[in-house]
Amino acid sequence: MIVVGELINTSRRSIAEAVRSGDRERIQAVARAQAEAGAAFIDVNAGTFVEKETDYLLWLVETVQAVTRQPLCLDSPNPAALDKAMAVHQGVPMINSISLEPERYEAMLPLVLDRPCKVVALCMGQTAMPTTAAERMAAADELIGRLTAAGKPVGDIFVDPLIQPVSVDTQMGRAALEAIAGIKGNHPSVNTICGLSNISFGLPERKRINRSFLALAMHAGLDAAILDPTDPQLRASRLTTAMVLGEDPYCEAFIEAYEQGWLA
Amino acid sequence: MSFETLSQTVIKGDMQAAAELTRKALDDGADAQQILDQGLIAAMDVVGRKFAEGAMFVPQMLRSAKTMQQCVEVLKPHFQGAGMTTKGTIILGTVKGDLHDIGKNLVAMMLEGAGFRIVDLGVDVSPAAFVEAVAKENGQIVGMSALLSTTMPAMAETITALTTAGHRETVKIMIGGAPVTADYATSVGADCYAPDAGSAVTEAKRLLDV
């Protein structure tokens, strides 16, 4: 399970304040905590600042990479901001994201081809959000087909089936799970990823919902998730599920976590 | 006549019972507008308040709103004269280049529940389409949603288009969506920022003083 740490996002008030005031230590502490909790990528998102997004994104890349060896997930719908952020990023970043919306696809394609990177491919339709598993799988087929034909290695693609809240439509959890399984069935070498907490929007006890959904999604074939790696119960759930699914040889990670005392 | 039982049934989201109670109220001689105001909209006020307090959640809100819609269908043929009186007309849409509609749909539902007439233009709505709808539908508020930092500037473009078309003096502008902030609303010259469906109702009432 590849964990993308979601906490450095300016839609969170404490992060927005730290970015605005140039508080390097605050950002670096959040980056370190996520890396220590097992994040393989650290997401950075300064989208709420609109005009200043590019400057702040570059500052975040430099600030976070000064203290962690983890590559970053550069998170923006803005191709110009991503282009500049990729130029200063050390190592191979994950780019979040490309989709089939024509304007976005055309603008993002050269960016993700020019330099080595992982790319999140959203199963957004050309004119609407997907509803069914079949719509998600069709979008995935087209994205994977077009990106690989353009020269992107399939293993660098992280397909996001787009998780929608069960509060709005109770069939959305199942639709996403069936899409993950279907996409992995059709394209075994592609990766799947999702923004986990979308599933629980509009409901109480969101963390419980996120944990249950993560376990089910891992069973369906989810390879990566954008989540809070420092949430101890989510971390425990992730480790336990991986073990039960046979992805933890000799149950080593599970037992180690138990010995370190944070499974309780 | 008291509509307390009807209100409670709408809050609970019991569609069949609520439609039945609405029919019964009409049979008992109640006025359709009175049933709407004191039974249905009053119920949705409670739902909105409970939602804002965290005492009700999205699925319950949707269920109540759907229940109200069924009751309104029962009422529709019974309105006197010019038909249903509303609190005003609100033009809603997700801005150009943006396909996200979950938040916008929740806002539409709650505004409708509060007694506003909603003209929902859907997603990927161009500034010209907003302008056209304001003119055609006599819109008093334009509500715009954006979920992407790259599509937020379309809010400013729409406001400019409304100004150019001469509508800015007569129409109020409300914006919302995950990356949108109160500061951003001020910077683009919107009249208000609504962070969620509950506050959209509060703000719309304030803007139109209803």
CSV table of C-alpha atoms in Angstrom, one decimal, chain B residues 27-117:
chain,number,residue,atom,x,y,z
B,27,ASP,CA,-59.3,18.0,2.0
B,28,ASP,CA,-59.8,19.7,5.3
B,29,GLY,CA,-59.9,23.0,3.5
B,30,ALA,CA,-56.4,24.4,4.3
B,31,ASP,CA,-54.9,26.8,1.8
B,32,ALA,CA,-52.0,25.4,-0.3
B,33,GLN,CA,-49.7,28.4,0.3
B,34,GLN,CA,-50.3,28.0,4.1
B,35,ILE,CA,-49.5,24.3,4.0
B,36,LEU,CA,-46.3,25.1,2.1
B,37,ASP,CA,-45.2,27.9,4.4
B,38,GLN,CA,-46.3,26.6,7.8
B,39,GLY,CA,-45.9,22.8,7.2
B,40,LEU,CA,-43.2,22.2,4.6
B,41,ILE,CA,-40.9,25.3,4.7
B,42,ALA,CA,-41.1,25.4,8.5
B,43,ALA,CA,-40.0,21.8,8.5
B,44,MET,CA,-37.0,22.5,6.3
B,45,ASP,CA,-36.0,25.4,8.5
B,46,VAL,CA,-35.7,22.9,11.4
B,47,VAL,CA,-33.7,20.6,9.1
B,48,GLY,CA,-31.4,23.4,8.1
B,49,ARG,CA,-30.8,24.4,11.7
B,50,LYS,CA,-30.2,20.8,12.9
B,51,PHE,CA,-27.9,20.3,10.0
B,52,ALA,CA,-25.9,23.4,10.9
B,53,GLU,CA,-25.7,22.1,14.5
B,54,GLY,CA,-24.4,18.7,13.4
B,55,ALA,CA,-27.6,17.1,14.7
B,56,MET,CA,-28.7,16.0,11.2
B,57,PHE,CA,-26.6,14.7,8.4
B,58,VAL,CA,-26.6,14.8,4.6
B,59,PRO,CA,-28.7,11.7,3.9
B,60,GLN,CA,-31.4,12.8,6.3
B,61,MET,CA,-31.4,16.3,4.8
B,62,LEU,CA,-31.7,14.8,1.3
B,63,ARG,CA,-34.6,12.6,2.5
B,64,SER,CA,-36.4,15.5,4.1
B,65,ALA,CA,-35.9,17.6,0.9
B,66,LYS,CA,-37.3,14.7,-1.3
B,67,THR,CA,-40.2,14.4,1.1
B,68,MET,CA,-41.0,18.1,0.7
B,69,GLN,CA,-40.8,17.8,-3.1
B,70,GLN,CA,-43.4,15.1,-3.1
B,71,CYS,CA,-45.7,17.2,-0.9
B,72,VAL,CA,-45.2,20.2,-3.2
B,73,GLU,CA,-46.3,18.0,-6.1
B,74,VAL,CA,-49.5,17.3,-4.3
B,75,LEU,CA,-50.0,21.0,-3.6
B,76,LYS,CA,-49.2,22.3,-7.1
B,77,PRO,CA,-52.7,22.0,-8.7
B,78,HIS,CA,-54.2,23.8,-5.7
B,79,PHE,CA,-52.4,27.2,-5.6
B,80,GLN,CA,-54.7,30.2,-6.1
B,81,GLY,CA,-54.2,32.8,-8.8
B,82,ALA,CA,-50.6,33.3,-9.8
B,83,GLY,CA,-49.5,30.1,-8.2
B,84,MET,CA,-46.9,29.4,-5.6
B,85,THR,CA,-45.4,32.4,-3.8
B,86,THR,CA,-41.7,32.0,-3.5
B,87,LYS,CA,-39.0,33.9,-1.5
B,88,GLY,CA,-37.2,34.9,-4.8
B,89,THR,CA,-35.5,33.3,-7.8
B,90,ILE,CA,-31.9,32.0,-7.5
B,91,ILE,CA,-29.8,31.1,-10.5
B,92,LEU,CA,-27.4,28.3,-9.6
B,93,GLY,CA,-24.5,26.6,-11.4
B,94,THR,CA,-21.0,25.2,-11.3
B,95,VAL,CA,-18.8,27.6,-13.2
B,96,LYS,CA,-17.2,27.1,-16.6
B,97,GLY,CA,-14.6,24.3,-16.9
B,98,ASP,CA,-15.8,22.7,-13.6
B,99,LEU,CA,-17.9,19.5,-13.5
B,100,HIS,CA,-18.3,19.1,-9.7
B,101,ASP,CA,-21.9,19.2,-8.7
B,102,ILE,CA,-22.4,17.5,-5.3
B,103,GLY,CA,-22.1,20.6,-3.2
B,104,LYS,CA,-24.1,22.7,-5.7
B,105,ASN,CA,-26.9,20.1,-5.7
B,106,LEU,CA,-27.1,20.1,-1.9
B,107,VAL,CA,-27.3,23.9,-1.9
B,108,ALA,CA,-30.0,23.8,-4.5
B,109,MET,CA,-32.0,21.4,-2.5
B,110,MET,CA,-31.8,23.4,0.7
B,111,LEU,CA,-32.6,26.7,-1.0
B,112,GLU,CA,-35.6,25.1,-2.6
B,113,GLY,CA,-36.7,23.7,0.8
B,114,ALA,CA,-36.4,27.2,2.2
B,115,GLY,CA,-39.0,28.4,-0.3
B,116,PHE,CA,-36.8,29.9,-3.1
B,117,ARG,CA,-37.4,29.2,-6.7
